[in-house]
Amino acid sequence: MDEHIVILVIALVVLLYGYISKALSRKNISGPMMFTGFGLLLSPFGFNITQVEVNAEFVTIIVEIALVLVLFADAALLDLNLLRKSWKIPARLLFIGLPITVLAGTFVATLIFPDEPLIYLILLALLLTPTDAALGKAVVSDPKVPKKIRSSINVESGLNDGIVFPLVLTVVAMISSGLTQAEDNSWIAYVFEQIIFGALVGGAVGYLGTRITVKAVKHNWMESNYQNLIPIALAILSFYLAESLSGNGFIAAFFAGLYAGNTCETTRQHIEDFAETEGELFVLVSFFLFGLAFVPITLAHISLDVVLYAFLSLTVLRMLPVIISLIGAKLDLSTMFFIAWFGPRGIASILYVLIVAHEMGSIEGFETVYSVVTVTVLMSIFAHGLTAQPFATWYAKSHREDN
């Protein structure tokens, strides 16, 4: 692998897409769709111009930073006052819908892949539970869609990554140590520790960092150009600080953004600016690497069963638990289906697979898990990319009075 060639190719792809991005968006062709497609074309699956090892360290770092920046920015652009008034929907999605999704995903996996160890199928269900708002950007950024609905989708996407991550690590540790079931309940304490410390560290970094920024601007200590760099530094600081203090870095990034974006309106504007430029670049590069590295190594393991489970994961196994969790929330059926459909799988699932690959050392033995995740993400990139804007427009028109 020549990393310099990969970097050169990425630069050329960014240039090419940048020149025609607006024209493509009018055709409902998203950035992740294009970058994944370019990655496929240049991979051994296509013209075989270059290739990347899926567990290469620089691939993991890029995807990790991309997810941190996405979580930070998405949280920063949430309206905390609105969230206080409409927290019930996200709570239902996270504490009712998420567990049902994992259980249903595991159960159906045992039917489709009966020869796979149960612990592997639990891991598969966990890897495909986190959602990625970046693949439905038109939905969460369209002001015509009611704020309550946009906020709910964003909060679910921001928090389910961090909630699932400790569970993924626990299952991976069990597989590595040869366990088939938890021998005690220590993993429950571990999950709560990750969530609580992550939230506390992230909230502290976001709040204090923003207060210091406000003071620096007020006393004219800071060059204006650096205000767009502060959010990046806060996001990365919150992630690594939480990880070093037994917290979950992804939850920390989300809460840091939540406090930063709701402490100062000026900071919120700068975060929005960086999310649309630097943050977007990391996201698109992650999808390029997905097409370049992930798809080719799993191609030989894709079967009809793999495609079937991927399809069910994006539809029934996502939508039914969400609809069940929203019963009694006083939402009409179209709203329930709208929220249920926009649960794309993207960067979080890719990153978690990278972590599993790193911990396990190779793809051997996990071919089914990797291939299902790859096909699900690939299907999601195109299915949610093509439907995001049309569905958002349709839903906004039918719910104008709710905005």
Coordinates of C-alpha atoms in Angstrom, one line a residue:
M1 CA 0.0 0.0 0.0
D2 CA 1.3 3.5 -0.9
E3 CA -0.3 6.0 1.4
H4 CA 0.9 8.9 -0.8
I5 CA -1.1 7.5 -3.7
V6 CA -4.2 7.2 -1.5
I7 CA -3.8 10.8 -0.4
L8 CA -3.3 12.0 -4.0
V9 CA -6.4 10.2 -5.1
I10 CA -8.4 11.6 -2.2
A11 CA -7.4 15.1 -3.2
L12 CA -8.4 14.5 -6.9
V13 CA -11.8 13.0 -5.8
V14 CA -12.4 16.1 -3.5
L15 CA -11.7 18.4 -6.4
L16 CA -13.9 16.5 -8.9
Y17 CA -16.8 16.2 -6.5
G18 CA -16.5 19.8 -5.4
Y19 CA -16.8 21.1 -9.0
I20 CA -20.1 19.3 -9.6
S21 CA -21.5 18.8 -6.0
K22 CA -24.4 21.2 -6.4
A23 CA -25.5 19.7 -9.7
L24 CA -25.4 16.2 -8.2
S25 CA -27.4 17.2 -5.1
R26 CA -30.2 18.4 -7.4
K27 CA -30.3 14.8 -8.6
N28 CA -30.4 13.5 -5.0
I29 CA -26.9 12.1 -5.4
S30 CA -25.1 12.6 -2.0
G31 CA -21.5 13.1 -1.2
P32 CA -21.2 9.7 0.6
M33 CA -22.7 8.0 -2.5
M34 CA -20.1 9.6 -4.8
F35 CA -17.1 9.0 -2.5
T36 CA -18.0 5.4 -1.8
G37 CA -18.5 4.9 -5.6
F38 CA -15.0 6.4 -6.3
G39 CA -13.5 4.2 -3.7
L40 CA -15.0 1.1 -5.3
L41 CA -13.8 2.2 -8.8
L42 CA -10.2 2.6 -7.6
S43 CA -10.2 -0.6 -5.5
P44 CA -9.3 -4.1 -6.6
F45 CA -13.0 -4.5 -7.2
G46 CA -12.7 -1.8 -10.0
F47 CA -9.6 -0.5 -11.8
N48 CA -7.3 -1.7 -9.0
I49 CA -5.3 1.5 -9.0
T50 CA -4.5 1.2 -5.3
Q51 CA -5.6 -0.7 -2.2
V52 CA -5.6 -0.2 1.5
E53 CA -5.6 -2.7 4.4
V54 CA -8.9 -2.5 6.3
N55 CA -7.1 -2.4 9.6
A56 CA -4.4 0.1 8.6
E57 CA -3.8 2.5 11.5
F58 CA -4.4 5.7 9.4
V59 CA -7.8 4.3 8.2
T60 CA -8.9 3.8 11.8
I61 CA -7.7 7.3 12.9
I62 CA -9.5 9.0 10.0
V63 CA -12.8 7.3 10.6
E64 CA -12.5 7.8 14.4
I65 CA -11.9 11.6 14.0
A66 CA -14.7 11.8 11.4
L67 CA -17.2 10.2 13.9
V68 CA -16.0 12.5 16.7
L69 CA -16.5 15.6 14.6
V70 CA -19.9 14.5 13.4
L71 CA -21.1 13.8 16.9
F72 CA -19.7 17.1 18.2
A73 CA -21.2 19.1 15.4
D74 CA -24.6 17.4 15.3
A75 CA -25.0 18.0 19.1
A76 CA -23.8 21.6 18.9
L77 CA -26.5 22.4 16.3
L78 CA -29.3 20.9 18.6
D79 CA -31.5 23.4 20.3
L80 CA -31.1 22.5 24.0
N81 CA -34.2 24.5 25.0
L82 CA -36.3 22.5 22.5
L83 CA -34.7 19.3 23.7
R84 CA -35.8 20.0 27.2
K85 CA -39.4 20.3 26.0
S86 CA -39.3 17.3 23.6
W87 CA -37.0 14.8 25.3
K88 CA -39.5 12.0 25.4
I89 CA -39.2 10.9 21.7
P90 CA -35.3 10.5 21.9
A91 CA -35.7 8.7 25.2
R92 CA -38.2 6.2 23.8
L93 CA -35.9 5.6 20.8
L94 CA -32.8 5.0 23.0
F95 CA -34.2 3.1 25.9
I96 CA -37.0 1.2 24.3
G97 CA -36.3 1.1 20.6
L98 CA -32.5 0.4 20.9
P99 CA -32.8 -2.7 23.1
I100 CA -35.6 -4.2 21.0
T101 CA -33.5 -3.6 17.9
V102 CA -30.5 -5.5 19.4
L103 CA -32.7 -8.4 20.5
A104 CA -34.6 -8.6 17.3
G105 CA -31.4 -8.4 15.2
T106 CA -29.9 -11.2 17.2
F107 CA -32.9 -13.4 17.0
V108 CA -33.3 -13.0 13.2
A109 CA -29.6 -13.6 12.8
T110 CA -29.9 -17.0 14.5
L111 CA -32.5 -17.9 12.0
I112 CA -30.6 -16.8 8.9
F113 CA -27.1 -17.8 10.1
P114 CA -27.8 -20.9 12.3
D115 CA -24.2 -22.2 12.1
E116 CA -22.6 -19.0 13.5
P117 CA -21.9 -18.8 17.3
L118 CA -24.5 -16.9 19.2
I119 CA -21.9 -14.4 20.5
Y120 CA -20.9 -13.5 17.0
L121 CA -24.5 -12.8 16.1
I122 CA -25.0 -10.6 19.2
L123 CA -21.9 -8.7 18.0
L124 CA -23.4 -8.4 14.5
A125 CA -26.7 -6.9 15.9
L126 CA -24.7 -4.4 18.0
L127 CA -22.6 -3.3 15.1
L128 CA -25.7 -2.5 13.1
T129 CA -27.6 -0.7 15.8
P130 CA -26.0 2.8 15.7
T131 CA -27.5 5.2 13.2
D132 CA -25.7 7.9 11.2
A133 CA -27.5 11.2 10.6
A134 CA -24.8 12.2 8.1
L135 CA -26.4 9.8 5.5
G136 CA -29.7 11.6 5.9
K137 CA -28.3 15.1 6.1
A138 CA -31.1 16.6 4.1
V139 CA -33.6 15.4 6.8
V140 CA -31.8 16.8 9.8
S141 CA -30.8 20.1 8.1
D142 CA -34.0 20.9 6.3
P143 CA -35.7 23.8 8.2
K144 CA -39.0 22.8 6.7
V145 CA -39.0 19.5 8.7
P146 CA -40.4 20.2 12.2
K147 CA -37.7 20.9 14.7
K148 CA -38.9 18.3 17.1
I149 CA -38.5 15.6 14.6
R150 CA -35.1 16.7 13.4
S151 CA -33.9 17.1 16.9
S152 CA -35.1 13.6 17.9
I153 CA -33.3 11.9 14.9
N154 CA -30.2 13.9 15.7
V155 CA -30.2 13.0 19.4
E156 CA -30.8 9.3 18.7
S157 CA -27.9 9.2 16.2
G158 CA -25.6 11.1 18.5
L159 CA -26.2 9.0 21.6
N160 CA -26.8 5.5 20.4
D161 CA -23.2 5.3 19.1
G162 CA -21.8 5.8 22.6
I163 CA -24.4 3.6 24.3
V164 CA -23.6 0.7 22.0
F165 CA -19.9 1.1 21.9
P166 CA -19.2 -0.3 25.5
L167 CA -21.4 -3.3 24.7
V168 CA -19.4 -3.9 21.5
L169 CA -16.1 -3.8 23.5
T170 CA -17.6 -6.1 26.1
V171 CA -18.7 -8.7 23.5
V172 CA -15.3 -8.5 21.8
A173 CA -13.5 -9.0 25.1
M174 CA -15.7 -12.1 25.8
I175 CA -14.9 -13.5 22.3
S176 CA -11.2 -12.9 22.8
S177 CA -11.1 -14.6 26.2
G178 CA -13.1 -17.6 24.9
L179 CA -16.2 -16.8 26.9
T180 CA -19.7 -17.6 25.5
Q181 CA -21.6 -15.8 28.3
A182 CA -20.9 -13.1 30.9
E183 CA -19.8 -14.8 34.1
D184 CA -20.8 -11.8 36.3
N185 CA -22.5 -8.4 35.9
S186 CA -19.3 -6.4 35.9
W187 CA -20.0 -5.4 32.3
I188 CA -23.1 -3.5 33.4
A189 CA -21.0 -1.3 35.7
Y190 CA -18.5 -0.9 32.8
V191 CA -21.3 0.4 30.5
F192 CA -22.6 2.9 33.1
E193 CA -19.1 4.0 33.8
Q194 CA -18.4 4.7 30.1
I195 CA -21.7 6.6 29.7
I196 CA -21.5 8.7 32.9
F197 CA -17.8 9.6 32.8
G198 CA -18.1 10.3 29.0
A199 CA -21.0 12.7 29.6
L200 CA -19.4 14.5 32.5
V201 CA -16.0 14.9 30.8
G202 CA -17.6 16.0 27.5
G203 CA -20.0 18.5 29.2
A204 CA -17.1 20.0 31.2
V205 CA -14.9 20.4 28.2
G206 CA -17.6 21.9 26.1
Y207 CA -18.8 24.3 28.7
L208 CA -15.4 25.5 30.0
G209 CA -13.9 25.6 26.5
T210 CA -16.7 27.8 25.2
R211 CA -16.7 30.1 28.3
I212 CA -12.9 30.6 27.8
T213 CA -13.5 31.3 24.1
V214 CA -16.2 33.9 24.9
K215 CA -13.8 35.6 27.3
A216 CA -10.9 35.6 24.8
V217 CA -13.1 37.1 22.1
K218 CA -14.5 39.7 24.5
H219 CA -11.0 40.9 25.5
N220 CA -9.8 40.7 21.9
W221 CA -7.1 38.1 22.8
M222 CA -7.9 35.8 19.8
E223 CA -7.5 36.1 16.1
S224 CA -10.9 35.6 14.4
N225 CA -9.4 33.0 12.1
Y226 CA -8.8 30.7 15.1
Q227 CA -12.5 30.6 16.1
N228 CA -13.2 27.9 13.5
L229 CA -10.4 25.8 14.9
I230 CA -11.6 25.9 18.5
P231 CA -14.5 23.4 17.9
I232 CA -12.2 20.9 16.3
A233 CA -9.8 21.1 19.3
L234 CA -12.6 20.8 21.8
A235 CA -14.1 17.8 20.0
I236 CA -10.8 15.9 19.9
L237 CA -9.9 17.0 23.5
S238 CA -13.2 15.7 24.9
F239 CA -12.8 12.4 23.1
Y240 CA -9.2 11.6 24.3
L241 CA -9.7 13.0 27.8
A242 CA -12.8 10.9 28.4
E243 CA -11.0 7.8 27.0
S244 CA -8.2 8.4 29.5
L245 CA -10.6 8.8 32.4
S246 CA -12.6 5.6 31.9
G247 CA -15.3 7.4 29.9
N248 CA -16.7 6.8 26.4
G249 CA -15.0 9.3 24.0
F250 CA -17.9 9.4 21.6
I251 CA -20.5 10.2 24.2
A252 CA -18.0 12.9 25.5
A253 CA -17.8 14.4 22.0
F254 CA -21.6 14.6 21.8
F255 CA -22.0 16.3 25.2
A256 CA -19.1 18.6 24.5
G257 CA -20.8 19.8 21.3
L258 CA -24.2 20.0 23.1
Y259 CA -22.8 22.4 25.7
A260 CA -20.6 24.3 23.3
G261 CA -23.4 25.0 20.8
N262 CA -25.8 26.1 23.5
T263 CA -23.5 28.3 25.5
C264 CA -22.7 30.9 22.9
E265 CA -24.5 31.7 19.7
T266 CA -21.3 32.9 18.0
T267 CA -19.5 29.6 18.9
R268 CA -22.5 27.8 17.5
Q269 CA -22.1 29.6 14.2
H270 CA -18.4 28.7 14.0
I271 CA -19.2 25.1 14.7
E272 CA -21.7 25.1 11.9
D273 CA -19.1 26.6 9.5
F274 CA -16.5 24.0 10.4
A275 CA -19.1 21.1 10.2
E276 CA -19.9 22.1 6.6
T277 CA -16.2 22.2 5.6
E278 CA -13.5 20.4 7.7
G279 CA -16.0 18.0 9.3
E280 CA -17.6 17.2 5.9
L281 CA -14.2 16.4 4.4
F282 CA -13.4 13.8 7.1
V283 CA -16.9 12.2 6.6
L284 CA -16.5 12.0 2.8
V285 CA -12.9 10.6 3.1
S286 CA -14.3 7.9 5.5
F287 CA -16.8 6.8 2.9
F288 CA -14.1 6.8 0.2
L289 CA -12.0 4.5 2.4
F290 CA -15.0 2.3 3.0
G291 CA -15.4 1.8 -0.8
L292 CA -11.7 1.3 -1.2
A293 CA -10.9 -1.0 1.7
F294 CA -14.0 -2.6 3.1
V295 CA -16.1 -3.7 0.1
P296 CA -13.3 -5.6 -1.7
I297 CA -12.2 -7.8 1.2
T298 CA -15.8 -8.9 1.9
L299 CA -16.9 -9.4 -1.7
A300 CA -16.1 -13.1 -1.7
H301 CA -18.2 -13.7 1.4
I302 CA -21.4 -12.0 0.2
S303 CA -24.3 -14.4 -0.2
L304 CA -28.0 -14.3 -0.5
D305 CA -28.4 -14.7 3.2
V306 CA -26.0 -11.8 3.8
V307 CA -28.0 -9.5 1.5
L308 CA -31.3 -10.7 3.1
Y309 CA -30.1 -9.8 6.6
A310 CA -28.8 -6.5 5.4
F311 CA -32.1 -5.6 3.8
L312 CA -34.0 -6.7 7.0
S313 CA -31.6 -4.6 9.1
L314 CA -32.5 -1.5 7.2
T315 CA -36.2 -2.1 7.2
V316 CA -38.1 -4.4 9.6
L317 CA -35.3 -4.8 12.2
R318 CA -35.0 -1.0 12.4
M319 CA -38.5 0.2 11.7
L320 CA -40.6 -2.1 13.8
P321 CA -38.7 -1.5 17.1
V322 CA -38.9 2.3 16.5
I323 CA -42.6 2.2 15.8
I324 CA -43.2 0.0 18.9
S325 CA -41.1 2.5 21.0
L326 CA -43.2 5.4 19.7
I327 CA -46.6 3.9 20.5
G328 CA -48.2 6.3 23.0
A329 CA -46.0 9.3 22.0
K330 CA -49.0 11.0 20.3
L331 CA -47.4 10.9 16.8
D332 CA -49.3 10.1 13.6
L333 CA -48.3 7.0 11.7
S334 CA -46.5 8.9 8.9
T335 CA -44.2 10.6 11.5
M336 CA -43.5 7.2 13.1
F337 CA -42.5 5.7 9.7
F338 CA -40.5 8.8 8.9
I339 CA -38.4 8.5 12.0
A340 CA -38.1 4.8 11.6
W341 CA -36.9 4.9 8.1
F342 CA -34.1 7.4 8.8
G343 CA -31.9 5.2 10.8
P344 CA -29.0 4.9 8.3
R345 CA -25.9 2.8 9.0
G346 CA -22.6 4.5 8.4
I347 CA -19.5 5.8 10.1
A348 CA -20.2 4.3 13.5
S349 CA -20.7 0.8 12.1
I350 CA -17.5 1.1 9.9
L351 CA -15.5 2.3 12.9
Y352 CA -16.7 -0.5 15.2
V353 CA -15.8 -3.1 12.6
L354 CA -12.3 -1.5 12.4
I355 CA -12.0 -1.9 16.1
V356 CA -13.1 -5.5 16.0
A357 CA -10.7 -6.2 13.2
H358 CA -7.9 -4.6 15.2
E359 CA -8.7 -6.6 18.3
M360 CA -9.2 -9.9 16.5
G361 CA -6.2 -9.5 14.2
S362 CA -7.9 -10.6 11.0
I363 CA -11.2 -11.1 9.2
E364 CA -10.8 -14.9 9.5
G365 CA -13.7 -16.4 11.4
F366 CA -15.7 -13.2 11.2
E367 CA -16.5 -13.3 7.5
T368 CA -20.2 -13.3 8.0
V369 CA -20.2 -10.4 10.5
Y370 CA -17.9 -8.2 8.3
S371 CA -19.8 -9.0 5.0
V372 CA -23.2 -8.3 6.6
V373 CA -22.0 -4.9 8.0
T374 CA -20.4 -4.0 4.7
V375 CA -23.5 -4.8 2.6
T376 CA -25.8 -3.0 5.1
V377 CA -23.7 0.2 5.1
L378 CA -23.4 0.0 1.3
M379 CA -27.1 -0.4 0.8
S380 CA -27.8 2.4 3.4
I381 CA -25.5 4.9 1.7
F382 CA -27.5 4.7 -1.5
A383 CA -31.0 4.0 -0.2
H384 CA -31.0 6.8 2.4
G385 CA -29.0 9.1 0.1
L386 CA -31.5 8.9 -2.7
T387 CA -34.6 9.2 -0.4
A388 CA -33.4 11.8 2.1
Q389 CA -34.4 14.9 0.2
P390 CA -37.6 13.6 -1.5
F391 CA -38.9 12.2 1.8
A392 CA -38.0 15.3 3.8
T393 CA -39.8 17.5 1.2
W394 CA -42.9 15.2 1.3
Y395 CA -43.0 15.1 5.1
A396 CA -42.4 18.8 5.5
K397 CA -45.4 19.6 3.2
S398 CA -47.7 17.3 5.1
H399 CA -46.6 18.7 8.5
R400 CA -46.2 22.4 8.0
E401 CA -48.3 23.3 10.9
D402 CA -46.0 21.4 13.3
N403 CA -42.9 23.5 12.6

